Amino acid sequence: MKTSNKKYLGLALLAVLSLSTAFTLLKDKPTLYVIGDSTVKNGSGKGINSMWGWGDFIGDYFDKGKINIENRALGGTSSRTFITKGLWDSVLVKIKPGDFVIMQFGHNDGSPLDDTARARGTIKGIGTESRDIYNPITKKQEVVYTYGWYLRKIINEAKAKGATAIVCSPIPRSDWKDGKVLRSEQGYGGWAEQVAKAEGVYFVDLNKITADKYDISGESVVKAYFPGDHTHTNTEGAKINAASVAEGLQLLKKCPLTKYMLKK
């Protein structure tokens, strides 16, 4: 074989090896799936009406050369409808061992169970209660469970696929009393923590971390983060919430997700 031919063969083999290595690294790289409602991803995640979710900015805290980030949240969903609409199944089918799922639900769970607008509510609490309803949206009978029941379903199915589950309490709304933002430790925030602890998964008290920041900034400053209502944030507000998620993750002991985070 001529020297030139050997050279080209060597280069070709090197190229094949490089492609194979790159494919293996891509295949083996874990994915962080972010799921939740519009406070996590508003609309299509393009900032329509100046509204953004914290999931649009959480990737800024990770080394994307080592981990993939997929924001699969959808506005208007509750823990119930994220499941019943098939959104959770579309994530679950992709999960592989070593992946991560971080979830934040609660803002829409307090809605009615069977109204003609959305029929997205869940039974309050974390118990095993259920209620048979006629769903006017799907035009079918449906058994509705508690907020905690739906969280547990997501957690346990993620764990069964070999993923690490992380539960966040809902971000605070811009609702105030006596100069302090209202918190949800007696409601969905507290219930999220109780479920996480009972299931032995990680918990980020996003509600408290962000509420502490809001109290320091003050009502007039914080209200500017909410351009349309008391729930949905603009860019600055979403970035504050993403920073709170990152801070909460860093506080978790032995959480494997933190090794993919950038040091800032």
PDB file of C-alpha atoms in Angstrom:
ATOM      1  CA  MET A   1       0.000   0.000   0.000  1.00  0.00           C
ATOM      2  CA  LYS A   2       1.304   3.410  -0.908  1.00  0.00           C
ATOM      3  CA  THR A   3       2.213   5.833   1.849  1.00  0.00           C
ATOM      4  CA  SER A   4      -0.464   8.309   0.730  1.00  0.00           C
ATOM      5  CA  ASN A   5      -3.130   5.598   0.859  1.00  0.00           C
ATOM      6  CA  LYS A   6      -2.043   4.593   4.370  1.00  0.00           C
ATOM      7  CA  LYS A   7      -2.246   8.225   5.413  1.00  0.00           C
ATOM      8  CA  TYR A   8      -5.802   8.604   4.109  1.00  0.00           C
ATOM      9  CA  LEU A   9      -6.850   5.314   5.674  1.00  0.00           C
ATOM     10  CA  GLY A  10      -5.433   6.463   8.991  1.00  0.00           C
ATOM     11  CA  LEU A  11      -7.281   9.766   8.775  1.00  0.00           C
ATOM     12  CA  ALA A  12     -10.519   7.976   7.904  1.00  0.00           C
ATOM     13  CA  LEU A  13     -10.170   5.622  10.865  1.00  0.00           C
ATOM     14  CA  LEU A  14      -9.443   8.602  13.129  1.00  0.00           C
ATOM     15  CA  ALA A  15     -12.558  10.385  11.865  1.00  0.00           C
ATOM     16  CA  VAL A  16     -14.720   7.302  12.489  1.00  0.00           C
ATOM     17  CA  LEU A  17     -13.280   6.939  15.986  1.00  0.00           C
ATOM     18  CA  SER A  18     -13.916  10.604  16.745  1.00  0.00           C
ATOM     19  CA  LEU A  19     -17.512  10.374  15.568  1.00  0.00           C
ATOM     20  CA  SER A  20     -18.036   7.228  17.592  1.00  0.00           C
ATOM     21  CA  THR A  21     -16.612   8.858  20.707  1.00  0.00           C
ATOM     22  CA  ALA A  22     -18.737  11.975  20.210  1.00  0.00           C
ATOM     23  CA  PHE A  23     -21.868   9.847  19.774  1.00  0.00           C
ATOM     24  CA  THR A  24     -21.087   7.892  22.942  1.00  0.00           C
ATOM     25  CA  LEU A  25     -20.558  11.095  24.936  1.00  0.00           C
ATOM     26  CA  LEU A  26     -23.804  12.571  23.605  1.00  0.00           C
ATOM     27  CA  LYS A  27     -25.708   9.393  24.359  1.00  0.00           C
ATOM     28  CA  ASP A  28     -24.294   9.114  27.870  1.00  0.00           C
ATOM     29  CA  LYS A  29     -24.744  12.781  28.789  1.00  0.00           C
ATOM     30  CA  PRO A  30     -27.557  13.072  31.351  1.00  0.00           C
ATOM     31  CA  THR A  31     -30.581  15.288  30.853  1.00  0.00           C
ATOM     32  CA  LEU A  32     -32.272  17.573  33.345  1.00  0.00           C
ATOM     33  CA  TYR A  33     -36.000  17.650  32.593  1.00  0.00           C
ATOM     34  CA  VAL A  34     -37.779  20.699  33.997  1.00  0.00           C
ATOM     35  CA  ILE A  35     -41.541  20.334  34.395  1.00  0.00           C
ATOM     36  CA  GLY A  36     -44.211  22.631  35.773  1.00  0.00           C
ATOM     37  CA  ASP A  37     -46.623  25.417  34.896  1.00  0.00           C
ATOM     38  CA  SER A  38     -46.346  28.889  33.316  1.00  0.00           C
ATOM     39  CA  THR A  39     -44.121  30.209  36.109  1.00  0.00           C
ATOM     40  CA  VAL A  40     -41.570  27.680  34.836  1.00  0.00           C
ATOM     41  CA  LYS A  41     -42.227  28.200  31.132  1.00  0.00           C
ATOM     42  CA  ASN A  42     -44.605  30.877  29.912  1.00  0.00           C
ATOM     43  CA  GLY A  43     -46.245  30.146  26.578  1.00  0.00           C
ATOM     44  CA  SER A  44     -43.688  28.980  24.041  1.00  0.00           C
ATOM     45  CA  GLY A  45     -40.838  30.288  26.179  1.00  0.00           C
ATOM     46  CA  LYS A  46     -40.184  33.237  23.874  1.00  0.00           C
ATOM     47  CA  GLY A  47     -41.125  36.050  26.224  1.00  0.00           C
ATOM     48  CA  ILE A  48     -44.507  36.908  24.734  1.00  0.00           C
ATOM     49  CA  ASN A  49     -46.042  39.866  26.625  1.00  0.00           C
ATOM     50  CA  SER A  50     -42.696  40.212  28.442  1.00  0.00           C
ATOM     51  CA  MET A  51     -43.401  37.100  30.519  1.00  0.00           C
ATOM     52  CA  TRP A  52     -40.818  34.415  31.211  1.00  0.00           C
ATOM     53  CA  GLY A  53     -40.531  31.386  33.469  1.00  0.00           C
ATOM     54  CA  TRP A  54     -37.541  30.448  35.602  1.00  0.00           C
ATOM     55  CA  GLY A  55     -37.027  27.285  33.568  1.00  0.00           C
ATOM     56  CA  ASP A  56     -35.956  29.449  30.633  1.00  0.00           C
ATOM     57  CA  PHE A  57     -32.907  30.628  32.593  1.00  0.00           C
ATOM     58  CA  ILE A  58     -31.981  27.694  34.828  1.00  0.00           C
ATOM     59  CA  GLY A  59     -29.646  26.406  32.109  1.00  0.00           C
ATOM     60  CA  ASP A  60     -27.359  29.378  32.776  1.00  0.00           C
ATOM     61  CA  TYR A  61     -26.229  27.619  35.949  1.00  0.00           C
ATOM     62  CA  PHE A  62     -25.160  24.366  34.304  1.00  0.00           C
ATOM     63  CA  ASP A  63     -22.264  23.161  32.187  1.00  0.00           C
ATOM     64  CA  LYS A  64     -24.155  22.264  29.024  1.00  0.00           C
ATOM     65  CA  GLY A  65     -21.165  20.380  27.754  1.00  0.00           C
ATOM     66  CA  LYS A  66     -21.872  17.842  30.498  1.00  0.00           C
ATOM     67  CA  ILE A  67     -25.650  17.884  30.836  1.00  0.00           C
ATOM     68  CA  ASN A  68     -28.644  18.550  28.579  1.00  0.00           C
ATOM     69  CA  ILE A  69     -31.431  20.847  29.806  1.00  0.00           C
ATOM     70  CA  GLU A  70     -34.999  20.387  28.557  1.00  0.00           C
ATOM     71  CA  ASN A  71     -37.685  22.768  29.787  1.00  0.00           C
ATOM     72  CA  ARG A  72     -40.863  20.725  29.274  1.00  0.00           C
ATOM     73  CA  ALA A  73     -43.147  22.858  31.453  1.00  0.00           C
ATOM     74  CA  LEU A  74     -46.443  24.103  30.028  1.00  0.00           C
ATOM     75  CA  GLY A  75     -48.516  27.069  31.102  1.00  0.00           C
ATOM     76  CA  GLY A  76     -51.965  26.416  32.489  1.00  0.00           C
ATOM     77  CA  THR A  77     -51.193  22.935  33.781  1.00  0.00           C
ATOM     78  CA  SER A  78     -51.587  21.580  37.271  1.00  0.00           C
ATOM     79  CA  SER A  79     -49.966  18.468  38.686  1.00  0.00           C
ATOM     80  CA  ARG A  80     -53.105  16.661  37.487  1.00  0.00           C
ATOM     81  CA  THR A  81     -53.376  17.967  33.931  1.00  0.00           C
ATOM     82  CA  PHE A  82     -49.660  17.691  33.278  1.00  0.00           C
ATOM     83  CA  ILE A  83     -50.313  13.985  33.635  1.00  0.00           C
ATOM     84  CA  THR A  84     -53.769  13.656  32.077  1.00  0.00           C
ATOM     85  CA  LYS A  85     -52.808  15.651  28.975  1.00  0.00           C
ATOM     86  CA  GLY A  86     -49.979  13.180  28.322  1.00  0.00           C
ATOM     87  CA  LEU A  87     -47.228  15.714  28.971  1.00  0.00           C
ATOM     88  CA  TRP A  88     -45.623  13.663  31.703  1.00  0.00           C
ATOM     89  CA  ASP A  89     -45.711  10.505  29.562  1.00  0.00           C
ATOM     90  CA  SER A  90     -43.892  12.386  26.779  1.00  0.00           C
ATOM     91  CA  VAL A  91     -41.089  13.109  29.252  1.00  0.00           C
ATOM     92  CA  LEU A  92     -41.142   9.739  30.989  1.00  0.00           C
ATOM     93  CA  VAL A  93     -40.620   7.813  27.758  1.00  0.00           C
ATOM     94  CA  LYS A  94     -37.337   9.685  27.200  1.00  0.00           C
ATOM     95  CA  ILE A  95     -35.900   9.335  30.708  1.00  0.00           C
ATOM     96  CA  LYS A  96     -32.843   7.121  31.091  1.00  0.00           C
ATOM     97  CA  PRO A  97     -30.877   6.119  34.187  1.00  0.00           C
ATOM     98  CA  GLY A  98     -28.806   9.036  35.471  1.00  0.00           C
ATOM     99  CA  ASP A  99     -31.255  11.723  34.315  1.00  0.00           C
ATOM    100  CA  PHE A 100     -32.908  14.302  36.554  1.00  0.00           C
ATOM    101  CA  VAL A 101     -36.461  15.622  36.885  1.00  0.00           C
ATOM    102  CA  ILE A 102     -37.114  18.895  38.702  1.00  0.00           C
ATOM    103  CA  MET A 103     -40.777  19.789  39.196  1.00  0.00           C
ATOM    104  CA  GLN A 104     -42.788  22.753  40.408  1.00  0.00           C
ATOM    105  CA  PHE A 105     -46.582  22.603  40.531  1.00  0.00           C
ATOM    106  CA  GLY A 106     -49.236  24.230  42.680  1.00  0.00           C
ATOM    107  CA  HIS A 107     -50.250  27.536  41.118  1.00  0.00           C
ATOM    108  CA  ASN A 108     -53.109  25.946  39.187  1.00  0.00           C
ATOM    109  CA  ASP A 109     -53.953  23.069  41.517  1.00  0.00           C
ATOM    110  CA  GLY A 110     -56.342  25.220  43.519  1.00  0.00           C
ATOM    111  CA  SER A 111     -58.638  25.632  40.506  1.00  0.00           C
ATOM    112  CA  PRO A 112     -62.059  23.910  40.345  1.00  0.00           C
ATOM    113  CA  LEU A 113     -62.057  20.180  39.674  1.00  0.00           C
ATOM    114  CA  ASP A 114     -64.738  20.174  36.996  1.00  0.00           C
ATOM    115  CA  ASP A 115     -65.392  23.688  35.682  1.00  0.00           C
ATOM    116  CA  THR A 116     -66.045  24.254  31.984  1.00  0.00           C
ATOM    117  CA  ALA A 117     -62.979  26.486  31.591  1.00  0.00           C
ATOM    118  CA  ARG A 118     -60.083  24.142  32.416  1.00  0.00           C
ATOM    119  CA  ALA A 119     -61.087  21.408  34.896  1.00  0.00           C
ATOM    120  CA  ARG A 120     -57.558  21.261  36.228  1.00  0.00           C
ATOM    121  CA  GLY A 121     -57.845  21.426  40.015  1.00  0.00           C
ATOM    122  CA  THR A 122     -56.707  18.782  42.474  1.00  0.00           C
ATOM    123  CA  ILE A 123     -57.994  17.872  45.916  1.00  0.00           C
ATOM    124  CA  LYS A 124     -56.138  19.894  48.535  1.00  0.00           C
ATOM    125  CA  GLY A 125     -53.503  18.098  50.597  1.00  0.00           C
ATOM    126  CA  ILE A 126     -51.343  15.031  50.163  1.00  0.00           C
ATOM    127  CA  GLY A 127     -53.647  12.231  51.247  1.00  0.00           C
ATOM    128  CA  THR A 128     -55.234   9.354  49.388  1.00  0.00           C
ATOM    129  CA  GLU A 129     -58.676  10.912  48.906  1.00  0.00           C
ATOM    130  CA  SER A 130     -60.264  10.812  45.486  1.00  0.00           C
ATOM    131  CA  ARG A 131     -63.417  12.067  43.813  1.00  0.00           C
ATOM    132  CA  ASP A 132     -65.302  10.832  40.778  1.00  0.00           C
ATOM    133  CA  ILE A 133     -66.237  13.681  38.444  1.00  0.00           C
ATOM    134  CA  TYR A 134     -67.532  14.270  34.952  1.00  0.00           C
ATOM    135  CA  ASN A 135     -64.870  16.261  33.107  1.00  0.00           C
ATOM    136  CA  PRO A 136     -66.653  18.758  30.821  1.00  0.00           C
ATOM    137  CA  ILE A 137     -63.440  19.351  28.856  1.00  0.00           C
ATOM    138  CA  THR A 138     -62.733  15.725  27.956  1.00  0.00           C
ATOM    139  CA  LYS A 139     -66.416  14.778  28.228  1.00  0.00           C
ATOM    140  CA  LYS A 140     -65.435  11.698  30.221  1.00  0.00           C
ATOM    141  CA  GLN A 141     -65.674  10.459  33.774  1.00  0.00           C
ATOM    142  CA  GLU A 142     -62.453  10.986  35.713  1.00  0.00           C
ATOM    143  CA  VAL A 143     -61.159  10.124  39.152  1.00  0.00           C
ATOM    144  CA  VAL A 144     -59.415  13.165  40.635  1.00  0.00           C
ATOM    145  CA  TYR A 145     -56.828  12.775  43.393  1.00  0.00           C
ATOM    146  CA  THR A 146     -54.929  15.027  45.771  1.00  0.00           C
ATOM    147  CA  TYR A 147     -52.039  17.319  44.874  1.00  0.00           C
ATOM    148  CA  GLY A 148     -49.742  14.979  46.777  1.00  0.00           C
ATOM    149  CA  TRP A 149     -51.021  11.923  44.915  1.00  0.00           C
ATOM    150  CA  TYR A 150     -50.049  13.393  41.549  1.00  0.00           C
ATOM    151  CA  LEU A 151     -46.628  14.497  42.795  1.00  0.00           C
ATOM    152  CA  ARG A 152     -45.988  11.023  44.164  1.00  0.00           C
ATOM    153  CA  LYS A 153     -46.931   9.469  40.825  1.00  0.00           C
ATOM    154  CA  ILE A 154     -44.407  11.645  38.971  1.00  0.00           C
ATOM    155  CA  ILE A 155     -41.715  11.076  41.595  1.00  0.00           C
ATOM    156  CA  ASN A 156     -42.095   7.309  41.719  1.00  0.00           C
ATOM    157  CA  GLU A 157     -42.272   6.880  37.953  1.00  0.00           C
ATOM    158  CA  ALA A 158     -39.156   9.012  37.521  1.00  0.00           C
ATOM    159  CA  LYS A 159     -37.329   6.982  40.158  1.00  0.00           C
ATOM    160  CA  ALA A 160     -38.408   3.733  38.503  1.00  0.00           C
ATOM    161  CA  LYS A 161     -36.652   4.880  35.327  1.00  0.00           C
ATOM    162  CA  GLY A 162     -33.447   5.558  37.264  1.00  0.00           C
ATOM    163  CA  ALA A 163     -33.818   9.346  37.435  1.00  0.00           C
ATOM    164  CA  THR A 164     -33.221  11.637  40.392  1.00  0.00           C
ATOM    165  CA  ALA A 165     -36.362  13.570  41.341  1.00  0.00           C
ATOM    166  CA  ILE A 166     -36.268  17.074  42.834  1.00  0.00           C
ATOM    167  CA  VAL A 167     -39.388  18.854  44.089  1.00  0.00           C
ATOM    168  CA  CYS A 168     -39.666  22.656  44.287  1.00  0.00           C
ATOM    169  CA  SER A 169     -42.250  24.576  46.256  1.00  0.00           C
ATOM    170  CA  PRO A 170     -44.108  27.095  44.034  1.00  0.00           C
ATOM    171  CA  ILE A 171     -42.608  30.539  43.555  1.00  0.00           C
ATOM    172  CA  PRO A 172     -44.442  33.225  45.566  1.00  0.00           C
ATOM    173  CA  ARG A 173     -47.020  35.389  43.882  1.00  0.00           C
ATOM    174  CA  SER A 174     -46.819  39.150  44.255  1.00  0.00           C
ATOM    175  CA  ASP A 175     -49.414  39.156  47.027  1.00  0.00           C
ATOM    176  CA  TRP A 176     -48.559  41.243  50.089  1.00  0.00           C
ATOM    177  CA  LYS A 177     -49.682  41.888  53.641  1.00  0.00           C
ATOM    178  CA  ASP A 178     -48.109  44.371  56.040  1.00  0.00           C
ATOM    179  CA  GLY A 179     -45.118  44.834  53.750  1.00  0.00           C
ATOM    180  CA  LYS A 180     -44.366  41.093  53.507  1.00  0.00           C
ATOM    181  CA  VAL A 181     -45.039  38.804  50.568  1.00  0.00           C
ATOM    182  CA  LEU A 182     -47.433  35.955  51.331  1.00  0.00           C
ATOM    183  CA  ARG A 183     -45.878  32.499  51.560  1.00  0.00           C
ATOM    184  CA  SER A 184     -47.259  29.018  50.962  1.00  0.00           C
ATOM    185  CA  GLU A 185     -45.809  26.918  53.761  1.00  0.00           C
ATOM    186  CA  GLN A 186     -49.354  26.199  54.972  1.00  0.00           C
ATOM    187  CA  GLY A 187     -50.496  25.187  51.504  1.00  0.00           C
ATOM    188  CA  TYR A 188     -48.837  23.920  48.345  1.00  0.00           C
ATOM    189  CA  GLY A 189     -45.345  24.841  49.481  1.00  0.00           C
ATOM    190  CA  GLY A 190     -45.726  22.837  52.667  1.00  0.00           C
ATOM    191  CA  TRP A 191     -47.417  19.969  50.884  1.00  0.00           C
ATOM    192  CA  ALA A 192     -44.639  19.803  48.293  1.00  0.00           C
ATOM    193  CA  GLU A 193     -42.059  19.548  51.077  1.00  0.00           C
ATOM    194  CA  GLN A 194     -44.028  16.857  52.912  1.00  0.00           C
ATOM    195  CA  VAL A 195     -44.313  14.723  49.780  1.00  0.00           C
ATOM    196  CA  ALA A 196     -40.616  15.114  48.951  1.00  0.00           C
ATOM    197  CA  LYS A 197     -39.581  14.060  52.449  1.00  0.00           C
ATOM    198  CA  ALA A 198     -42.008  11.138  52.539  1.00  0.00           C
ATOM    199  CA  GLU A 199     -40.737   9.846  49.188  1.00  0.00           C
ATOM    200  CA  GLY A 200     -37.078  10.393  50.081  1.00  0.00           C
ATOM    201  CA  VAL A 201     -36.314  12.828  47.268  1.00  0.00           C
ATOM    202  CA  TYR A 202     -34.651  16.222  47.192  1.00  0.00           C
ATOM    203  CA  PHE A 203     -36.601  19.387  48.009  1.00  0.00           C
ATOM    204  CA  VAL A 204     -35.864  22.996  47.095  1.00  0.00           C
ATOM    205  CA  ASP A 205     -37.832  25.516  49.131  1.00  0.00           C
ATOM    206  CA  LEU A 206     -38.131  27.884  46.206  1.00  0.00           C
ATOM    207  CA  ASN A 207     -41.041  29.686  47.831  1.00  0.00           C
ATOM    208  CA  LYS A 208     -39.029  30.659  50.918  1.00  0.00           C
ATOM    209  CA  ILE A 209     -35.774  31.458  49.119  1.00  0.00           C
ATOM    210  CA  THR A 210     -37.492  33.819  46.699  1.00  0.00           C
ATOM    211  CA  ALA A 211     -39.878  35.264  49.299  1.00  0.00           C
ATOM    212  CA  ASP A 212     -36.900  36.214  51.457  1.00  0.00           C
ATOM    213  CA  LYS A 213     -35.470  38.128  48.505  1.00  0.00           C
ATOM    214  CA  TYR A 214     -38.808  39.804  47.801  1.00  0.00           C
ATOM    215  CA  ASP A 215     -39.138  40.981  51.392  1.00  0.00           C
ATOM    216  CA  ILE A 216     -35.699  42.589  51.226  1.00  0.00           C
ATOM    217  CA  SER A 217     -36.397  44.283  47.885  1.00  0.00           C
ATOM    218  CA  GLY A 218     -39.800  45.552  48.951  1.00  0.00           C
ATOM    219  CA  GLU A 219     -43.285  45.536  47.450  1.00  0.00           C
ATOM    220  CA  SER A 220     -42.857  48.381  44.967  1.00  0.00           C
ATOM    221  CA  VAL A 221     -39.688  46.899  43.485  1.00  0.00           C
ATOM    222  CA  VAL A 222     -41.049  43.360  43.283  1.00  0.00           C
ATOM    223  CA  LYS A 223     -44.349  44.364  41.670  1.00  0.00           C
ATOM    224  CA  ALA A 224     -42.329  45.597  38.690  1.00  0.00           C
ATOM    225  CA  TYR A 225     -41.297  41.962  38.100  1.00  0.00           C
ATOM    226  CA  PHE A 226     -44.953  41.090  37.392  1.00  0.00           C
ATOM    227  CA  PRO A 227     -46.018  43.061  34.294  1.00  0.00           C
ATOM    228  CA  GLY A 228     -49.455  41.547  33.740  1.00  0.00           C
ATOM    229  CA  ASP A 229     -50.709  40.011  36.978  1.00  0.00           C
ATOM    230  CA  HIS A 230     -49.497  38.743  40.351  1.00  0.00           C
ATOM    231  CA  THR A 231     -48.224  35.376  39.106  1.00  0.00           C
ATOM    232  CA  HIS A 232     -46.187  35.675  35.901  1.00  0.00           C
ATOM    233  CA  THR A 233     -42.735  37.245  35.907  1.00  0.00           C
ATOM    234  CA  ASN A 234     -40.795  39.290  33.394  1.00  0.00           C
ATOM    235  CA  THR A 235     -37.167  38.577  32.502  1.00  0.00           C
ATOM    236  CA  GLU A 236     -35.755  40.047  35.701  1.00  0.00           C
ATOM    237  CA  GLY A 237     -38.237  38.231  37.898  1.00  0.00           C
ATOM    238  CA  ALA A 238     -37.681  34.913  36.133  1.00  0.00           C
ATOM    239  CA  LYS A 239     -33.928  35.281  36.512  1.00  0.00           C
ATOM    240  CA  ILE A 240     -34.322  35.932  40.234  1.00  0.00           C
ATOM    241  CA  ASN A 241     -36.376  32.757  40.538  1.00  0.00           C
ATOM    242  CA  ALA A 242     -33.860  30.745  38.489  1.00  0.00           C
ATOM    243  CA  ALA A 243     -31.095  32.009  40.773  1.00  0.00           C
ATOM    244  CA  SER A 244     -33.185  30.881  43.752  1.00  0.00           C
ATOM    245  CA  VAL A 245     -33.519  27.389  42.272  1.00  0.00           C
ATOM    246  CA  ALA A 246     -29.754  27.249  41.748  1.00  0.00           C
ATOM    247  CA  GLU A 247     -29.124  28.421  45.311  1.00  0.00           C
ATOM    248  CA  GLY A 248     -31.526  25.814  46.637  1.00  0.00           C
ATOM    249  CA  LEU A 249     -29.832  23.064  44.649  1.00  0.00           C
ATOM    250  CA  GLN A 250     -26.436  24.035  46.028  1.00  0.00           C
ATOM    251  CA  LEU A 251     -27.808  23.625  49.556  1.00  0.00           C
ATOM    252  CA  LEU A 252     -28.769  20.005  48.933  1.00  0.00           C
ATOM    253  CA  LYS A 253     -26.403  17.493  50.488  1.00  0.00           C
ATOM    254  CA  LYS A 254     -25.032  14.837  48.152  1.00  0.00           C
ATOM    255  CA  CYS A 255     -27.372  15.742  45.310  1.00  0.00           C
ATOM    256  CA  PRO A 256     -25.709  14.366  42.143  1.00  0.00           C
ATOM    257  CA  LEU A 257     -27.131  17.193  40.014  1.00  0.00           C
ATOM    258  CA  THR A 258     -24.849  19.763  41.641  1.00  0.00           C
ATOM    259  CA  LYS A 259     -21.724  18.307  40.029  1.00  0.00           C
ATOM    260  CA  TYR A 260     -23.019  19.569  36.673  1.00  0.00           C
ATOM    261  CA  MET A 261     -23.494  23.118  37.936  1.00  0.00           C
ATOM    262  CA  LEU A 262     -21.145  25.946  37.030  1.00  0.00           C
ATOM    263  CA  LYS A 263     -19.133  27.466  39.836  1.00  0.00           C
ATOM    264  CA  LYS A 264     -20.135  31.129  40.087  1.00  0.00           C
TER     265      LYS A 264
END
